GROMACS .gro file of C-alpha atoms in nm:
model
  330
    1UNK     CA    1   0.730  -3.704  -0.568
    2UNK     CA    2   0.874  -3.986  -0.782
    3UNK     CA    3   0.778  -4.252  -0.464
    4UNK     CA    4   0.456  -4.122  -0.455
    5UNK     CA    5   0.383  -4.105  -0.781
    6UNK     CA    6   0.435  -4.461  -0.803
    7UNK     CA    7   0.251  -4.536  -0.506
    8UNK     CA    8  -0.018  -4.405  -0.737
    9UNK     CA    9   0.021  -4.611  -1.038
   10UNK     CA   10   0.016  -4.244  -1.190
   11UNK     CA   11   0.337  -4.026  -1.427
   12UNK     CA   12   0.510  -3.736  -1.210
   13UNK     CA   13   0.407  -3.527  -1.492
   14UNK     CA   14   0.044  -3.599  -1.401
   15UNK     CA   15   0.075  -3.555  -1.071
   16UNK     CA   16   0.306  -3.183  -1.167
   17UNK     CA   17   0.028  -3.076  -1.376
   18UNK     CA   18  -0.276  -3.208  -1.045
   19UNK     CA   19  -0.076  -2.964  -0.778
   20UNK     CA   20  -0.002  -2.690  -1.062
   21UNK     CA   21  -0.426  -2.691  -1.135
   22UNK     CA   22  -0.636  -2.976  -0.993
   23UNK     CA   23  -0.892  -2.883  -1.238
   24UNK     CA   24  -0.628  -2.914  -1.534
   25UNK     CA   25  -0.663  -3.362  -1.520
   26UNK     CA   26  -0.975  -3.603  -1.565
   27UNK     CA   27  -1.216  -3.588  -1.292
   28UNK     CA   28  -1.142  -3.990  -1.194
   29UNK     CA   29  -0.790  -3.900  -1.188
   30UNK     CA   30  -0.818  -3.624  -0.963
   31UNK     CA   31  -1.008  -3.871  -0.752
   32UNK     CA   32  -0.764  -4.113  -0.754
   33UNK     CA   33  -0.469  -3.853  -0.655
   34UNK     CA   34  -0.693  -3.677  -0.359
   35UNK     CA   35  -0.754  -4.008  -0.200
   36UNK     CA   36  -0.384  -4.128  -0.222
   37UNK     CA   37  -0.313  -3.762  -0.039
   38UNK     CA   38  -0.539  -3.860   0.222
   39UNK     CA   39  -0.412  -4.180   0.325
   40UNK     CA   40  -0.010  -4.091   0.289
   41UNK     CA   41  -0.031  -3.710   0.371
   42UNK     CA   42   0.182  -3.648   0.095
   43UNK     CA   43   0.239  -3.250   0.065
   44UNK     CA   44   0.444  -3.114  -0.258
   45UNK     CA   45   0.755  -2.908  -0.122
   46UNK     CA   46   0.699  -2.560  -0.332
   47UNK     CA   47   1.025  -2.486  -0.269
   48UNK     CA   48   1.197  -2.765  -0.437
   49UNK     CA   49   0.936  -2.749  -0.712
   50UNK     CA   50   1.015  -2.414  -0.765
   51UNK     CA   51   1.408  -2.457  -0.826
   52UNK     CA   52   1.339  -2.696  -1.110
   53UNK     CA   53   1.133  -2.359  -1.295
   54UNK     CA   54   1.314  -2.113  -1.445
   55UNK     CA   55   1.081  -1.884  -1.235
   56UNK     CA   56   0.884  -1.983  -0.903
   57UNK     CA   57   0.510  -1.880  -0.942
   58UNK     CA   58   0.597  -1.644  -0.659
   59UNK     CA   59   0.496  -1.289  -0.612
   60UNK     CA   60   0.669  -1.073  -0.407
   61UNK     CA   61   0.489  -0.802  -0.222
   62UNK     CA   62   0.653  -0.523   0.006
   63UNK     CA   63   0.512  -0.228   0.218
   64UNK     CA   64   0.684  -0.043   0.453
   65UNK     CA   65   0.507  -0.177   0.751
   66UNK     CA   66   0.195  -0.403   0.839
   67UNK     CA   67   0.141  -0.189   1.126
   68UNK     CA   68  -0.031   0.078   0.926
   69UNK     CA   69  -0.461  -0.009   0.872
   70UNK     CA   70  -0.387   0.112   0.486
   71UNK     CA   71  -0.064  -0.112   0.405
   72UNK     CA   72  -0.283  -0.410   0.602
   73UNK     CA   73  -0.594  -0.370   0.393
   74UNK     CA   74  -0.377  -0.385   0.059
   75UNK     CA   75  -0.140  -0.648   0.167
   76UNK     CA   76  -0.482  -0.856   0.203
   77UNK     CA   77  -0.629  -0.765  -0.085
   78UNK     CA   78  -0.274  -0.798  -0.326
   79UNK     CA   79  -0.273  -1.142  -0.155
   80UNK     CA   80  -0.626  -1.261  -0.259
   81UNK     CA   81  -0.569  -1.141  -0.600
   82UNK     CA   82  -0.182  -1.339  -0.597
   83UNK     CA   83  -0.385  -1.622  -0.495
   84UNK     CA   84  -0.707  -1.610  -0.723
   85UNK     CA   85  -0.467  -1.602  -1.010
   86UNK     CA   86  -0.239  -1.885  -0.891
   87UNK     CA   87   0.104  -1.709  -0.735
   88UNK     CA   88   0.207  -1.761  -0.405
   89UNK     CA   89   0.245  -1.428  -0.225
   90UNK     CA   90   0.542  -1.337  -0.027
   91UNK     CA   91   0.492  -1.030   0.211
   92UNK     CA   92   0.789  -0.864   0.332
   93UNK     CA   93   0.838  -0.494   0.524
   94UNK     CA   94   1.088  -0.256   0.473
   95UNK     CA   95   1.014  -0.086   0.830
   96UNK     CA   96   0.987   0.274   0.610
   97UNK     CA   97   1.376   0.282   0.613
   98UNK     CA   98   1.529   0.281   0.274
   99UNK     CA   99   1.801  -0.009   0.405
  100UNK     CA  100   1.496  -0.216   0.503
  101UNK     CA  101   1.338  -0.132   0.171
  102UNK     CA  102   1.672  -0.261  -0.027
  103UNK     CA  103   1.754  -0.577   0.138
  104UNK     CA  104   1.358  -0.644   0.075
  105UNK     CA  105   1.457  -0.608  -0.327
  106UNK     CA  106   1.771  -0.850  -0.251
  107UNK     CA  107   1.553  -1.114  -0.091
  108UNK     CA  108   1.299  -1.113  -0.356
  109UNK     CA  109   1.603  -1.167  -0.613
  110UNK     CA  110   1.749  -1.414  -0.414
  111UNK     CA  111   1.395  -1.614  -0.398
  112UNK     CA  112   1.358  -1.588  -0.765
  113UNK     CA  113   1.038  -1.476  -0.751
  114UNK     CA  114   0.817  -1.365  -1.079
  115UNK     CA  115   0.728  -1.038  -1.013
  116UNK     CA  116   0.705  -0.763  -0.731
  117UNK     CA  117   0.389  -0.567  -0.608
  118UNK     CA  118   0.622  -0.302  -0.430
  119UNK     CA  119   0.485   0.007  -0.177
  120UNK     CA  120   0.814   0.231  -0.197
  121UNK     CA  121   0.950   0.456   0.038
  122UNK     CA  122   1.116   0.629  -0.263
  123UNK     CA  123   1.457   0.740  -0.113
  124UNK     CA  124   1.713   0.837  -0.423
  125UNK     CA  125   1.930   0.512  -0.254
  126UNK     CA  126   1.691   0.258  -0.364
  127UNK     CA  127   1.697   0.341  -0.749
  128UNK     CA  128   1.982   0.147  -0.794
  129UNK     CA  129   1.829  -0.164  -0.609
  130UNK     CA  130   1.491  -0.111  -0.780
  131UNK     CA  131   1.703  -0.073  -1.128
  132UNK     CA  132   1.874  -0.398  -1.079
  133UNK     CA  133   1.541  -0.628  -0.996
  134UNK     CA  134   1.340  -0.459  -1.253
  135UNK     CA  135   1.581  -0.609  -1.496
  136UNK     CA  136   1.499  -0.953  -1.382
  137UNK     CA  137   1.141  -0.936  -1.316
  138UNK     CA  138   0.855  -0.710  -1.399
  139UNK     CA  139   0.818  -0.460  -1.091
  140UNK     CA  140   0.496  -0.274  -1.013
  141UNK     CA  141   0.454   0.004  -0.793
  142UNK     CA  142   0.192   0.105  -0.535
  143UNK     CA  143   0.102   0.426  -0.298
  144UNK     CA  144   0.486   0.580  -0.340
  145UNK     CA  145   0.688   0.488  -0.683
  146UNK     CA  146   1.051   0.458  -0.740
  147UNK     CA  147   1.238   0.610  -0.952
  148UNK     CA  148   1.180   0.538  -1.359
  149UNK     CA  149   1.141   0.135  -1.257
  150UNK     CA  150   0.848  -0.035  -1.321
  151UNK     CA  151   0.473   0.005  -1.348
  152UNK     CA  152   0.286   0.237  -1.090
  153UNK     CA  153  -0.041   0.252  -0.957
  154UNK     CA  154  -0.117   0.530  -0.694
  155UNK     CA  155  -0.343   0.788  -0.528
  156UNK     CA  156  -0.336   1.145  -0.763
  157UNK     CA  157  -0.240   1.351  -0.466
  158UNK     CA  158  -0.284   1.659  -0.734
  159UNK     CA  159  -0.615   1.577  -0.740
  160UNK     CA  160  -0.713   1.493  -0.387
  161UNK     CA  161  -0.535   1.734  -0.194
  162UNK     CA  162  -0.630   2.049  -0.441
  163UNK     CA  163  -1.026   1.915  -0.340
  164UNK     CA  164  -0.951   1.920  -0.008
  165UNK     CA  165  -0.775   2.304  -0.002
  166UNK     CA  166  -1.089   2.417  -0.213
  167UNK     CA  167  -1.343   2.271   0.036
  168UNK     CA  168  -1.158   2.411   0.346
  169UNK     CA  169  -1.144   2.727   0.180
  170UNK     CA  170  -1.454   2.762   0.042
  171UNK     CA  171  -1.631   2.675   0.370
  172UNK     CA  172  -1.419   2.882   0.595
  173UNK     CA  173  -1.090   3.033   0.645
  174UNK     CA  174  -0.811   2.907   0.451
  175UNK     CA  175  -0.638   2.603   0.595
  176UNK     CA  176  -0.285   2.542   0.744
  177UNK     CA  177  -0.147   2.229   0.650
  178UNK     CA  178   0.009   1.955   0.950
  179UNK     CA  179   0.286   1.801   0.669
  180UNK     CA  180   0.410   1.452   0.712
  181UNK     CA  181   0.778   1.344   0.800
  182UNK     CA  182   0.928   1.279   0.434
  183UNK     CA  183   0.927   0.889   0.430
  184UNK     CA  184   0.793   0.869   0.089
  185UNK     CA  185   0.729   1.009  -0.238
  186UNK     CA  186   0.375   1.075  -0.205
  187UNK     CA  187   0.434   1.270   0.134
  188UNK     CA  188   0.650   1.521  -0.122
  189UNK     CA  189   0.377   1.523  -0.366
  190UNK     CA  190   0.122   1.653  -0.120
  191UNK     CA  191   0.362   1.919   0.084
  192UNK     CA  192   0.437   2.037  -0.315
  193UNK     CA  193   0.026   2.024  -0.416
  194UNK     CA  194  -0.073   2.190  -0.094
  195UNK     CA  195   0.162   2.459  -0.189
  196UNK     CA  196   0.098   2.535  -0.502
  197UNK     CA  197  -0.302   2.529  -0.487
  198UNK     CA  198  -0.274   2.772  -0.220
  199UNK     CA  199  -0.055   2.988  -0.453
  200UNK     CA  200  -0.306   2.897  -0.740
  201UNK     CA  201  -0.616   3.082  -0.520
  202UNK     CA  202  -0.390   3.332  -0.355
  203UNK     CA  203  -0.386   3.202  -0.015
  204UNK     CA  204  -0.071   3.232   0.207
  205UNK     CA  205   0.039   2.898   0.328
  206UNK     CA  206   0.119   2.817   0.657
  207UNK     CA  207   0.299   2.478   0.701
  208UNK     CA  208   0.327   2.347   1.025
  209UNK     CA  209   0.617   2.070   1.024
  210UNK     CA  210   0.582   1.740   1.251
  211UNK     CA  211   0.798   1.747   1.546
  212UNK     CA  212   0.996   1.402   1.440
  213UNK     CA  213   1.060   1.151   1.216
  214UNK     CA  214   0.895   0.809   1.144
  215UNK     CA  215   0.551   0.656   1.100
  216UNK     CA  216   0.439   0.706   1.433
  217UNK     CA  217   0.189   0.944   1.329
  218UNK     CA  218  -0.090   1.000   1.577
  219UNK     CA  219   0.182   1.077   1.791
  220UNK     CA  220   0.315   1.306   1.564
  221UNK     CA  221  -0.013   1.511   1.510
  222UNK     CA  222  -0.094   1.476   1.869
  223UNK     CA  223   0.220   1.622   1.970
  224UNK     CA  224   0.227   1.893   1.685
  225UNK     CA  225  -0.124   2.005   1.844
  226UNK     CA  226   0.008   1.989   2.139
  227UNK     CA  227   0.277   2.233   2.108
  228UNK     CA  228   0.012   2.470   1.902
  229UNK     CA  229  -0.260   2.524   2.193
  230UNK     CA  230   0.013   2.556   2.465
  231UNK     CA  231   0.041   2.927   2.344
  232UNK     CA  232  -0.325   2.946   2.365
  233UNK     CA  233  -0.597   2.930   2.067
  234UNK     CA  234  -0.423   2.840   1.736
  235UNK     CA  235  -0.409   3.088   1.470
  236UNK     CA  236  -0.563   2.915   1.204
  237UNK     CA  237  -0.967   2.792   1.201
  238UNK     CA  238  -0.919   2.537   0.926
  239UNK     CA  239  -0.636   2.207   0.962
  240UNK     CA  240  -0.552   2.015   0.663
  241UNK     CA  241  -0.339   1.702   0.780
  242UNK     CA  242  -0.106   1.522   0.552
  243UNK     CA  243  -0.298   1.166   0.644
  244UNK     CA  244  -0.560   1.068   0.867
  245UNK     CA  245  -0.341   0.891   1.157
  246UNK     CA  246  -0.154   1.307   1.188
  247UNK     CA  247  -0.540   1.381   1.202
  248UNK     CA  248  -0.666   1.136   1.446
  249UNK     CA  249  -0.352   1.259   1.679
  250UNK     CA  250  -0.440   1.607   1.618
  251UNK     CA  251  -0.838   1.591   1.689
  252UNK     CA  252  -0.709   1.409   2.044
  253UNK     CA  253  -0.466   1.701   2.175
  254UNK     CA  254  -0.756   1.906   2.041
  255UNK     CA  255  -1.021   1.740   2.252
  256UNK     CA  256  -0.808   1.722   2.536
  257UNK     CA  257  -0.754   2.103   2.556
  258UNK     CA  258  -1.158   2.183   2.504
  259UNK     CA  259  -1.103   2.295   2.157
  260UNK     CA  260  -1.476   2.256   2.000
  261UNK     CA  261  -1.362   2.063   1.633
  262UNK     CA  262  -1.640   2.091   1.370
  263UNK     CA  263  -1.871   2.291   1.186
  264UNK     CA  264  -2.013   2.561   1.455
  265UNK     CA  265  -1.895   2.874   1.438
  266UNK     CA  266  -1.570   2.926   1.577
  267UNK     CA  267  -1.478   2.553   1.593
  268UNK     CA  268  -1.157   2.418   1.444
  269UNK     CA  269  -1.224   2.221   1.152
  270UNK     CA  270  -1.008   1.895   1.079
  271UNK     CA  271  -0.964   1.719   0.799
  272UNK     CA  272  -0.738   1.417   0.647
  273UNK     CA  273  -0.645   1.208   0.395
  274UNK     CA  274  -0.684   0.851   0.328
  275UNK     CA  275  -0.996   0.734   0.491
  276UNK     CA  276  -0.869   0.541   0.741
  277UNK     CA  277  -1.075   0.258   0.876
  278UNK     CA  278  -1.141   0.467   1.239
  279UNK     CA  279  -1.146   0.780   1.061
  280UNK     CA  280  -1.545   0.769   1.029
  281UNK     CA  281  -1.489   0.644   1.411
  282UNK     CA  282  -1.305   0.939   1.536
  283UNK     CA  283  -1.533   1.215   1.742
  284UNK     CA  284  -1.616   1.374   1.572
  285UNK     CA  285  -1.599   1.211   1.246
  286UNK     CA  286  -1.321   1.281   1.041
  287UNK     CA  287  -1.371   1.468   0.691
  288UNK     CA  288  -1.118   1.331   0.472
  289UNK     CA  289  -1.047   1.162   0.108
  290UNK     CA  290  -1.132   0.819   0.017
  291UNK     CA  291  -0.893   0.608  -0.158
  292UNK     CA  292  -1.043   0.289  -0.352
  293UNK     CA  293  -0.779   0.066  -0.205
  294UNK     CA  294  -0.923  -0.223  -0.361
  295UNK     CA  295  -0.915  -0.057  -0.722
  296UNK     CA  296  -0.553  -0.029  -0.640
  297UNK     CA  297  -0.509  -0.345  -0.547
  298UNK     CA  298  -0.703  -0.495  -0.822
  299UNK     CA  299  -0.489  -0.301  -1.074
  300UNK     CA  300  -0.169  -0.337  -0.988
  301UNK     CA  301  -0.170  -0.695  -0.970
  302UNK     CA  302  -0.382  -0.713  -1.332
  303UNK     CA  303  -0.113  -0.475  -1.415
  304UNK     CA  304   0.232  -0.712  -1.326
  305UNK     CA  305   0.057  -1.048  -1.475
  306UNK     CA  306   0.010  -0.840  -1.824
  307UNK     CA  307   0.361  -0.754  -1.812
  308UNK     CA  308   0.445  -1.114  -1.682
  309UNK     CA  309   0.238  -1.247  -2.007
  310UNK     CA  310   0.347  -0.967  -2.247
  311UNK     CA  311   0.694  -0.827  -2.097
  312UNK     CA  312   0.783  -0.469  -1.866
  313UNK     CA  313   0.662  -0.219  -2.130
  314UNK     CA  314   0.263  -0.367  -2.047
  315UNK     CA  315   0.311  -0.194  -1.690
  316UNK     CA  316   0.198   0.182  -1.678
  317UNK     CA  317   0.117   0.454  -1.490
  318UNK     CA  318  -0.207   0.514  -1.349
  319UNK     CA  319  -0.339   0.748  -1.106
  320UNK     CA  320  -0.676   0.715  -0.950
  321UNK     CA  321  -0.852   0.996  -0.835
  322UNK     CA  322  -0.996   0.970  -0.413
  323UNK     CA  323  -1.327   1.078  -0.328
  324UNK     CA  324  -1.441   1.360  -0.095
  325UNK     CA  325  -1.624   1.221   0.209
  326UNK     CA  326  -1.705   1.519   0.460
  327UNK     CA  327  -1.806   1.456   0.779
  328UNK     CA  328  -1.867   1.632   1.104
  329UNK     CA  329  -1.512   1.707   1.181
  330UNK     CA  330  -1.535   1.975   0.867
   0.00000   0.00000   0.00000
């Protein structure tokens, strides 16, 4: 930087403050820098820029896994607003395994990043790790928290899955519920929610457990169907799934047994959670609950740069309520 800043006829502070904001120096200077770029190919090394800072304007985001549509669509979203407000995003996945999840927190220590946009999978082992980097860096959390650490932003599962137990019940029978493996807090929150709203109208539950562990989920809800219709026509008339990729598995086994899924009389009725982007795809379409995952996204990062600017106690809680969409599947 000192070479080419010379080359330039220009200070290295200029030229820090040009790659920090290009818009931050004189129009004729910028000029002047851009077309000295252009004929050396100069590029800054962020990493060595970043060791002279006390902090790197780094933002670390983790999720357990890429794989998933939802965790995709926010890692995109966390990464435009990371961007938009001038911090380098750095995506890592925990693979839903609470080791994966802590040596994710030790990396993001280790790379002295500013903050971390973190998608938990909430196992009591982690508490320590998510302890120890919140006292270094302001720590919001997304979808599944952790422990006492940090800010949260995340789906009200009271909310969404008591609206989906009244609709099911009101429309029909009352519905059995196709749980979730438990690979993070929110999968507790809507076992307990499902529970307790059926206790709340009197229903009995009936809680049909997923035969495995893991995020592999339209297996898992294909499989759990499975083992349902080979003792002949299930007991229940109404499904309430845990998340839309047990539901997607489920309305497959379904179909291929010549179950009739949907509103007619005598059909099994399916529904999910989430809105997953092939939900409305499905056949039929799936009735589920819409999370606003750019709200989420939007918040949580607005969220960690207050408590960047102001300090940890500016990160909250917040829990946004999803949104009913029925379709033919119930």
């Amino acid at each position: 930087m000192e070479d080419f800043a010379k080359a330039c006829g220009l200070s290295r502070p200029t030229l820090a403050k040009f790659f920090d904001d290009p818009a931050s120096v004189r129009p004729a200077t910028r000029k002047r820098i851009e077309a000295a770029l252009a004929q050396s190919d100069y590029r800054p090394n962020p990493f060595a820029r970043n060791l002279n800072r006390r902090r790197a304007r780094t933002i670390g985001i983790v999720v357990p896994t890429v794989a998933d549509p939802f965790y995709a669509a926010l890692v995109a979203l966390l990464e435009e607003h990371c961007r938009s407000a001038g911090f380098w995003p750095l995506v890592l996945s925990s693979r839903g395994e609470a080791e994966g999840e802590a040596l994710a927190l030790r990396t993001l220590l280790d790379q002295r990043v500013s903050g971390a946009l973190i998608a938990s999978c909430g196992a009591d082992a982690l508490a320590e790790p998510a302890r120890t980097l919140g006292e270094r860096m302001p720590l919001v959390f997304l979808d599944s928290a952790s422990g006492a650490a940090g800010g949260f932003v995340g789906n009200d599962n009271g909310q969404s899955v008591a609206a989906l137990v009244d609709y099911l019940a009101e429309g029909g029978e009352a519905p059995a519920y196709l749980d979730m493996p438990d690979v993070n807090a929110s999968a507790r929150e809507r076992r307990a929610r499902y529970l307790s709203r059926m206790a709340e109208r009197g229903l009995a539950p009936h809680r049909i457990t997923p035969p495995g562990n893991g995020w592999d989920f339209e297996r898992l809800g294909f499989e759990a169907m499975e083992a349902i219709l080979q003792t002949g026509p299930p007991r229940f008339r109404s499904l309430l799934c845990a998340n839309d990729r047990l539901a997607l598995g489920a309305l497959a086994a379904a179909f291929a047994r010549g179950v009739t899924i949907g509103q007619a009389p005598g059909a099994l009725r399916i529904a999910g959670h989430d809105d997953h982007p092939l939900s409305r795809y499905a056949c039929p379409a799936l009735t589920t609950m819409a999370q606003d995952v750019e709200a989420h996204a939007a918040l949580a990062t607005r969220m960690l740069l207050d408590a960047l600017r102001d300090g940890p106690e500016a990160a909250t809680r917040i829990l946004l309520p999803a949104r009913l969409t029925v379709r033919a599947s119930a």
